[in-house]
Short mmCIF file of C-alpha atoms in Angstrom, two decimals:
data_model
loop_
_atom_site.label_atom_id
_atom_site.label_comp_id
_atom_site.label_asym_id
_atom_site.label_seq_id
_atom_site.Cartn_x
_atom_site.Cartn_y
_atom_site.Cartn_z
CA UNK A 1 23.35 -15.06 -5.04
CA UNK A 2 25.75 -16.64 -2.53
CA UNK A 3 25.70 -20.56 -1.94
CA UNK A 4 27.35 -20.59 0.90
CA UNK A 5 25.58 -23.22 3.73
CA UNK A 6 23.41 -21.38 5.81
CA UNK A 7 23.09 -18.51 3.09
CA UNK A 8 19.79 -19.91 1.47
CA UNK A 9 17.38 -17.20 0.07
CA UNK A 10 14.12 -18.31 -0.07
CA UNK A 11 11.05 -16.82 -2.00
CA UNK A 12 8.08 -15.43 0.01
CA UNK A 13 4.52 -14.63 -0.74
CA UNK A 14 2.05 -13.08 1.56
CA UNK A 15 -0.94 -15.71 1.83
CA UNK A 16 -3.23 -14.83 4.90
CA UNK A 17 -5.43 -17.54 5.94
CA UNK A 18 -9.18 -16.52 5.58
CA UNK A 19 -9.33 -17.74 9.26
CA UNK A 20 -7.31 -14.85 10.08
CA UNK A 21 -9.42 -12.62 8.52
CA UNK A 22 -12.67 -13.81 10.02
CA UNK A 23 -10.98 -13.72 13.43
CA UNK A 24 -10.17 -9.98 12.89
CA UNK A 25 -13.77 -9.43 11.80
CA UNK A 26 -15.29 -11.24 14.62
CA UNK A 27 -12.90 -9.21 16.98
CA UNK A 28 -13.87 -5.87 15.58
CA UNK A 29 -17.55 -6.78 15.64
CA UNK A 30 -17.06 -7.56 19.59
CA UNK A 31 -15.07 -4.51 20.22
CA UNK A 32 -15.48 -3.46 23.71
CA UNK A 33 -15.70 0.39 23.67
CA UNK A 34 -14.35 2.56 26.70
CA UNK A 35 -16.12 5.58 28.04
CA UNK A 36 -14.27 9.06 26.92
CA UNK A 37 -13.98 12.47 29.27
CA UNK A 38 -14.81 15.37 26.82
CA UNK A 39 -12.05 17.50 26.07
CA UNK A 40 -10.50 18.93 22.85
CA UNK A 41 -10.01 16.39 20.33
CA UNK A 42 -6.35 14.05 20.71
CA UNK A 43 -5.46 15.95 23.79
CA UNK A 44 -6.19 12.62 25.61
CA UNK A 45 -5.51 10.33 23.05
CA UNK A 46 -7.55 9.00 19.79
CA UNK A 47 -10.80 10.47 20.25
CA UNK A 48 -13.79 7.87 20.54
CA UNK A 49 -15.72 8.92 17.78
CA UNK A 50 -12.73 9.15 15.16
CA UNK A 51 -11.65 5.53 15.92
CA UNK A 52 -15.32 4.24 15.84
CA UNK A 53 -15.55 5.65 12.39
CA UNK A 54 -12.18 4.18 11.43
CA UNK A 55 -13.06 0.72 12.83
CA UNK A 56 -16.34 0.84 11.04
CA UNK A 57 -14.19 1.46 7.64
CA UNK A 58 -11.89 -1.38 8.56
CA UNK A 59 -14.91 -3.71 9.30
CA UNK A 60 -16.99 -3.10 6.27
CA UNK A 61 -14.72 -1.36 3.45
CA UNK A 62 -11.17 -2.27 3.81
CA UNK A 63 -10.18 -5.20 1.59
CA UNK A 64 -6.79 -6.85 2.74
CA UNK A 65 -6.91 -9.02 -0.22
CA UNK A 66 -6.46 -5.99 -2.63
CA UNK A 67 -3.51 -4.86 -0.66
CA UNK A 68 -1.97 -8.21 -0.13
CA UNK A 69 -2.15 -8.34 -3.89
CA UNK A 70 -0.11 -5.41 -4.10
CA UNK A 71 2.42 -6.27 -1.71
CA UNK A 72 3.10 -9.53 -3.64
CA UNK A 73 3.83 -7.25 -6.92
CA UNK A 74 7.13 -6.80 -5.48
CA UNK A 75 9.52 -9.87 -5.27
CA UNK A 76 9.65 -10.93 -1.55
CA UNK A 77 12.11 -13.17 0.16
CA UNK A 78 13.41 -14.55 3.59
CA UNK A 79 16.55 -15.54 4.70
CA UNK A 80 17.70 -16.80 8.25
CA UNK A 81 20.62 -14.54 9.58
CA UNK A 82 22.12 -15.06 13.07
CA UNK A 83 19.27 -17.21 13.65
CA UNK A 84 16.46 -15.17 12.96
CA UNK A 85 14.27 -15.22 9.54
CA UNK A 86 14.94 -12.02 8.03
CA UNK A 87 11.94 -10.98 5.71
CA UNK A 88 12.87 -8.32 2.66
CA UNK A 89 11.59 -7.16 -0.57
CA UNK A 90 14.15 -7.03 -3.43
CA UNK A 91 13.57 -5.26 -6.40
CA UNK A 92 16.40 -5.28 -9.25
CA UNK A 93 16.17 -2.29 -11.48
CA UNK A 94 15.88 -2.91 -15.16
CA UNK A 95 19.03 -0.53 -15.95
CA UNK A 96 22.02 -2.60 -15.42
CA UNK A 97 24.13 -0.02 -13.78
CA UNK A 98 21.46 0.49 -11.16
CA UNK A 99 23.29 1.24 -7.76
CA UNK A 100 21.94 -1.24 -4.78
CA UNK A 101 20.02 0.60 -2.11
CA UNK A 102 18.79 -0.77 1.56
CA UNK A 103 16.00 1.26 3.00
CA UNK A 104 14.82 0.59 6.50
CA UNK A 105 11.79 1.48 8.21
CA UNK A 106 11.17 2.29 11.82
CA UNK A 107 8.27 2.08 14.13
CA UNK A 108 5.41 2.24 13.95
CA UNK A 109 6.25 1.66 10.05
CA UNK A 110 6.72 -1.35 7.86
CA UNK A 111 7.84 -1.78 4.37
CA UNK A 112 4.21 -0.43 3.38
CA UNK A 113 5.67 2.99 3.85
CA UNK A 114 7.78 2.34 0.58
CA UNK A 115 4.79 1.16 -1.80
CA UNK A 116 4.93 4.10 -3.87
CA UNK A 117 8.28 4.85 -4.14
CA UNK A 118 9.54 1.45 -5.54
CA UNK A 119 8.45 1.80 -9.13
CA UNK A 120 10.35 5.13 -9.49
CA UNK A 121 13.57 4.34 -7.66
CA UNK A 122 13.83 0.84 -9.61
CA UNK A 123 12.59 2.14 -12.86
CA UNK A 124 13.10 5.99 -13.49
CA UNK A 125 13.02 5.75 -17.21
CA UNK A 126 9.21 4.60 -16.84
CA UNK A 127 8.53 7.24 -14.45
CA UNK A 128 9.82 10.09 -16.57
CA UNK A 129 13.44 10.16 -14.69
CA UNK A 130 16.92 9.61 -15.66
CA UNK A 131 17.85 5.92 -15.81
CA UNK A 132 21.27 7.03 -14.35
CA UNK A 133 19.30 7.34 -11.15
CA UNK A 134 17.99 3.90 -11.11
CA UNK A 135 18.45 1.53 -8.06
CA UNK A 136 18.15 -1.87 -7.04
CA UNK A 137 16.06 -1.71 -3.63
CA UNK A 138 16.43 -3.77 -0.87
CA UNK A 139 13.70 -3.05 1.88
CA UNK A 140 14.35 -5.52 4.80
CA UNK A 141 11.37 -6.07 7.54
CA UNK A 142 12.89 -5.07 10.96
CA UNK A 143 13.13 -8.30 13.52
CA UNK A 144 9.72 -8.69 15.48
CA UNK A 145 8.01 -6.64 13.24
CA UNK A 146 5.50 -8.60 11.79
CA UNK A 147 6.98 -10.32 8.54
CA UNK A 148 10.65 -10.76 10.15
CA UNK A 149 11.31 -12.84 13.41
CA UNK A 150 10.08 -13.83 15.95
CA UNK A 151 12.79 -12.56 18.27
CA UNK A 152 13.87 -15.63 20.21
CA UNK A 153 16.49 -14.15 22.50
CA UNK A 154 17.32 -10.63 24.00
CA UNK A 155 20.01 -8.39 22.14
CA UNK A 156 18.35 -7.10 18.93
CA UNK A 157 19.64 -3.81 19.06
CA UNK A 158 20.12 -1.51 16.34
CA UNK A 159 24.08 -2.89 16.06
CA UNK A 160 22.87 -6.22 15.57
CA UNK A 161 20.44 -5.26 13.05
CA UNK A 162 23.17 -3.60 11.11
CA UNK A 163 25.30 -6.32 11.26
CA UNK A 164 22.44 -8.67 9.62
CA UNK A 165 21.88 -6.04 6.98
CA UNK A 166 25.48 -6.06 5.79
CA UNK A 167 25.52 -9.84 6.01
CA UNK A 168 22.11 -9.77 3.67
CA UNK A 169 23.75 -7.36 1.22
CA UNK A 170 26.77 -9.47 0.96
CA UNK A 171 24.52 -12.71 0.61
CA UNK A 172 22.67 -10.66 -2.47
CA UNK A 173 26.27 -10.29 -4.11
CA UNK A 174 26.20 -6.39 -3.44
CA UNK A 175 29.66 -5.26 -2.47
CA UNK A 176 28.96 -1.42 -3.09
CA UNK A 177 25.72 -0.07 -1.87
CA UNK A 178 23.91 2.90 -0.57
CA UNK A 179 21.66 2.88 2.85
CA UNK A 180 18.62 5.26 3.60
CA UNK A 181 16.67 5.34 6.75
CA UNK A 182 14.21 7.29 8.93
CA UNK A 183 13.10 6.66 12.61
CA UNK A 184 14.71 3.45 13.82
CA UNK A 185 15.96 3.06 10.38
CA UNK A 186 18.41 6.18 10.59
CA UNK A 187 20.17 4.79 13.74
CA UNK A 188 20.68 1.41 11.87
CA UNK A 189 21.47 3.11 8.63
CA UNK A 190 24.19 5.42 10.38
CA UNK A 191 25.61 2.11 12.44
CA UNK A 192 25.73 0.14 9.09
CA UNK A 193 28.06 3.09 7.57
CA UNK A 194 30.29 2.10 10.35
CA UNK A 195 30.21 -1.68 10.46
CA UNK A 196 30.38 -2.06 6.73
CA UNK A 197 32.21 1.10 5.87
CA UNK A 198 34.01 -0.90 2.82
CA UNK A 199 31.00 -1.43 1.15
CA UNK A 200 28.61 1.51 1.77
CA UNK A 201 29.19 4.52 -0.70
CA UNK A 202 26.87 6.91 1.31
CA UNK A 203 23.92 7.28 3.73
CA UNK A 204 20.83 9.39 3.20
CA UNK A 205 18.50 10.12 6.17
CA UNK A 206 15.23 11.64 7.08
CA UNK A 207 15.67 11.36 10.50
CA UNK A 208 18.13 12.64 12.64
CA UNK A 209 18.17 13.55 16.23
CA UNK A 210 20.27 16.47 16.88
CA UNK A 211 20.50 17.34 20.71
CA UNK A 212 22.48 20.12 22.12
CA UNK A 213 25.79 19.25 23.78
CA UNK A 214 25.57 21.80 26.44
CA UNK A 215 28.51 23.68 24.96
CA UNK A 216 28.10 27.46 25.45
CA UNK A 217 29.67 28.56 22.01
CA UNK A 218 27.47 25.79 20.34
CA UNK A 219 24.45 27.38 21.86
CA UNK A 220 25.46 30.83 21.00
CA UNK A 221 26.05 29.73 17.21
CA UNK A 222 22.36 28.63 16.84
CA UNK A 223 19.99 30.82 14.80
CA UNK A 224 16.44 31.87 16.03
CA UNK A 225 15.25 29.52 13.60
CA UNK A 226 17.42 26.57 15.13
CA UNK A 227 16.33 27.52 18.62
CA UNK A 228 12.70 27.26 17.49
CA UNK A 229 13.08 23.91 16.03
CA UNK A 230 14.89 22.84 19.07
CA UNK A 231 12.07 24.18 21.61
CA UNK A 232 9.44 22.41 19.40
CA UNK A 233 10.74 19.19 19.95
CA UNK A 234 11.71 19.56 23.43
CA UNK A 235 8.17 21.12 24.07
CA UNK A 236 6.56 18.29 22.60
CA UNK A 237 8.58 15.44 24.23
CA UNK A 238 6.74 15.09 27.61
CA UNK A 239 3.27 14.93 26.02
CA UNK A 240 4.47 12.58 23.12
CA UNK A 241 6.82 10.13 24.79
CA UNK A 242 4.73 8.03 26.82
CA UNK A 243 4.54 5.15 24.12
CA UNK A 244 8.44 5.17 24.37
CA UNK A 245 8.82 5.10 27.73
CA UNK A 246 6.28 1.97 27.89
CA UNK A 247 8.00 0.21 25.17
CA UNK A 248 11.27 0.68 26.53
CA UNK A 249 10.39 -0.44 29.97
CA UNK A 250 7.63 -3.22 30.09
CA UNK A 251 7.02 -4.41 26.39
CA UNK A 252 5.94 -7.78 27.05
CA UNK A 253 2.99 -6.34 29.55
CA UNK A 254 2.19 -4.08 26.66
CA UNK A 255 1.85 -7.34 24.22
CA UNK A 256 -0.87 -8.65 25.54
CA UNK A 257 -3.37 -5.82 25.17
CA UNK A 258 -1.80 -5.17 21.63
CA UNK A 259 -1.96 -8.96 20.29
CA UNK A 260 -5.36 -9.80 21.67
CA UNK A 261 -6.93 -6.41 20.41
CA UNK A 262 -6.98 -5.23 16.95
CA UNK A 263 -8.64 -1.84 18.26
CA UNK A 264 -6.02 -1.82 20.50
CA UNK A 265 -3.08 -1.97 18.05
CA UNK A 266 -5.07 0.22 15.73
CA UNK A 267 -5.26 3.23 18.35
CA UNK A 268 -1.81 2.60 19.53
CA UNK A 269 -0.41 3.02 15.87
CA UNK A 270 -2.65 5.49 14.47
CA UNK A 271 -2.06 8.09 17.39
CA UNK A 272 1.58 8.19 15.99
CA UNK A 273 0.67 8.96 12.30
CA UNK A 274 -1.65 11.52 13.29
CA UNK A 275 1.23 13.30 15.56
CA UNK A 276 3.93 12.87 13.23
CA UNK A 277 2.71 13.81 10.01
CA UNK A 278 1.78 16.86 8.08
CA UNK A 279 -2.08 16.78 8.84
CA UNK A 280 -4.72 19.08 9.17
CA UNK A 281 -7.43 17.27 11.52
CA UNK A 282 -6.34 13.37 10.98
CA UNK A 283 -3.89 11.05 9.83
CA UNK A 284 -5.83 10.62 6.40
CA UNK A 285 -5.31 14.12 5.77
CA UNK A 286 -1.39 13.05 5.41
CA UNK A 287 -1.65 9.30 4.31
CA UNK A 288 -4.45 7.40 2.54
CA UNK A 289 -6.84 5.54 4.94
CA UNK A 290 -6.46 2.19 3.19
CA UNK A 291 -2.51 2.64 3.66
CA UNK A 292 -2.83 3.50 7.21
CA UNK A 293 -4.73 0.14 7.68
CA UNK A 294 -2.51 -2.01 5.90
CA UNK A 295 0.58 -0.79 7.88
CA UNK A 296 -1.87 -1.38 10.91
CA UNK A 297 -2.43 -5.13 9.50
CA UNK A 298 1.08 -6.11 9.28
CA UNK A 299 1.62 -5.59 12.99
CA UNK A 300 -1.93 -7.36 13.91
CA UNK A 301 -1.42 -10.27 11.45
CA UNK A 302 2.32 -10.78 12.78
CA UNK A 303 1.22 -10.62 16.32
CA UNK A 304 4.06 -8.01 16.54
CA UNK A 305 2.62 -5.25 18.67
CA UNK A 306 4.87 -6.37 21.59
CA UNK A 307 7.51 -7.84 19.90
CA UNK A 308 8.17 -4.69 17.76
CA UNK A 309 8.59 -3.00 21.13
CA UNK A 310 11.59 -4.58 21.93
CA UNK A 311 13.70 -2.48 20.01
CA UNK A 312 13.21 0.42 22.32
CA UNK A 313 13.96 -1.86 25.20
CA UNK A 314 17.50 -2.95 24.25
CA UNK A 315 18.12 0.87 23.24
CA UNK A 316 17.35 1.70 26.65
CA UNK A 317 19.29 -1.28 28.48
CA UNK A 318 22.22 -1.48 26.30
CA UNK A 319 24.60 -4.64 26.85
CA UNK A 320 27.14 -4.32 23.83
CA UNK A 321 29.31 -1.48 22.77
CA UNK A 322 27.57 1.62 22.29
CA UNK A 323 26.73 2.99 18.67
CA UNK A 324 29.05 5.48 17.12
CA UNK A 325 28.83 8.83 18.20
CA UNK A 326 30.07 10.05 14.99
CA UNK A 327 30.20 9.13 11.38
CA UNK A 328 32.64 10.15 8.62
CA UNK A 329 30.41 8.45 5.74
CA UNK A 330 29.24 10.75 2.96
CA UNK A 331 25.75 11.84 4.24
CA UNK A 332 22.51 13.40 2.98
CA UNK A 333 19.56 14.75 4.99
CA UNK A 334 16.15 15.39 4.22
CA UNK A 335 14.22 17.65 6.67
CA UNK A 336 10.60 17.39 6.22
CA UNK A 337 8.91 20.46 8.06
CA UNK A 338 6.18 18.71 9.89
CA UNK A 339 8.60 16.09 11.23
CA UNK A 340 8.34 16.70 15.06
CA UNK A 341 12.13 15.92 15.76
CA UNK A 342 13.33 17.82 12.53
CA UNK A 343 17.29 18.18 12.93
CA UNK A 344 19.29 21.34 13.05
CA UNK A 345 22.04 21.52 10.60
CA UNK A 346 24.65 23.26 12.82
CA UNK A 347 24.24 20.42 15.37
CA UNK A 348 23.95 17.48 12.99
CA UNK A 349 27.61 18.26 11.44
CA UNK A 350 29.11 17.83 14.80
CA UNK A 351 28.82 14.08 14.60
CA UNK A 352 28.23 13.29 10.67
CA UNK A 353 29.85 14.31 7.50
CA UNK A 354 27.01 16.34 6.10
CA UNK A 355 27.35 16.61 2.06
CA UNK A 356 23.85 16.77 1.14
CA UNK A 357 20.95 18.96 3.22
CA UNK A 358 17.22 19.58 1.80
CA UNK A 359 14.50 21.57 3.50
CA UNK A 360 11.11 20.91 2.50
CA UNK A 361 8.13 23.07 3.37
CA UNK A 362 5.65 20.20 3.65
CA UNK A 363 5.85 16.58 4.87
CA UNK A 364 6.15 14.62 7.99
CA UNK A 365 7.97 11.88 9.78
CA UNK A 366 6.72 9.07 7.19
CA UNK A 367 8.59 11.00 4.25
CA UNK A 368 8.27 8.09 1.74
CA UNK A 369 4.28 7.89 2.45
CA UNK A 370 3.31 11.43 2.68
CA UNK A 371 5.66 13.04 0.00
CA UNK A 372 7.05 9.97 -2.18
CA UNK A 373 7.60 12.62 -5.18
CA UNK A 374 9.95 14.77 -3.02
CA UNK A 375 11.62 11.71 -1.14
CA UNK A 376 12.58 10.01 -4.32
CA UNK A 377 14.08 13.18 -5.91
CA UNK A 378 16.11 13.92 -2.81
CA UNK A 379 17.72 10.34 -3.00
CA UNK A 380 18.55 10.54 -6.76
CA UNK A 381 19.92 14.09 -6.13
CA UNK A 382 22.10 12.90 -3.22
CA UNK A 383 23.21 9.62 -4.67
CA UNK A 384 24.28 10.93 -7.93
CA UNK A 385 27.14 12.48 -6.51
CA UNK A 386 28.41 9.07 -5.01
CA UNK A 387 27.90 6.59 -8.15
#
């Protein structure tokens, strides 16, 4: 690790005070529940009966200490970059020729998304894989998302975060590395590929927004399946985008409700895990209830409900240079069938150097949580050609 002045990397361990957990329990016990207009479940938002049941489980059965201990099984650190404390998990592979890989989460996710993939990616030999596919993993927490931060000034957009990631990898001594991302992580990863092109070997994405340009020739080249995928996203956007409009315009107003009410924070996040996953009736169909709650706990304990929304505000109010419209970096894309914003390859190739494309018939937006085996296998396959 580098010893330049200001480059200090400090060990980090989660150790939430008991008082914070007592406060949470008291708040949950004192929840003031709203009324509900009868309708089709989830049509007007998170159903009252569902949320009451989930909160009861949170109060009486969920054990934060169990999951805190699991998080602490992976080495964690903080380092100050651009005057903000960046938290990250850093797991070195036992394989000496492992490829360094930085994986970036989005909203409303966290490093909790990656708990089930750390072992197979860093130590494939132990998990029945090929040791030649091993990675040294770096899993940073986005600024303002509970473990990194707090944000103290405007301007922490995806470009600035990508610059911070490039500096983080430099501090760790990684001069050649891969990058992966979903949700906001995909934007940051694409920008990192431009900002640190001399050091990034390739990028893998499980989110990629592909919108039509309006070119008639482009539209004519689309297949029926392509059009159906686009129409699904366009049809869903008006109903599902309320959260983004609010976070893009008034994150501070939202912050008061989410920071004061754990049930409010839970509802705000759990709705997205229901809408964006490969579910049947509820988010737990796709992701275990304890993992869902551990992710929510990162936001609650870090008072990150409002601060995490600032990445939306910065994107909607750009002040610097626009993020790169196109990338020449070798790019792999994994498409999970139930991701509401699943990309169209013909449109993706317009702005990206696609060298690997996988389509899966299951899984959704939170691929590493929903289908860790598929996610790991696709990462291995993509980066095998770039080592």
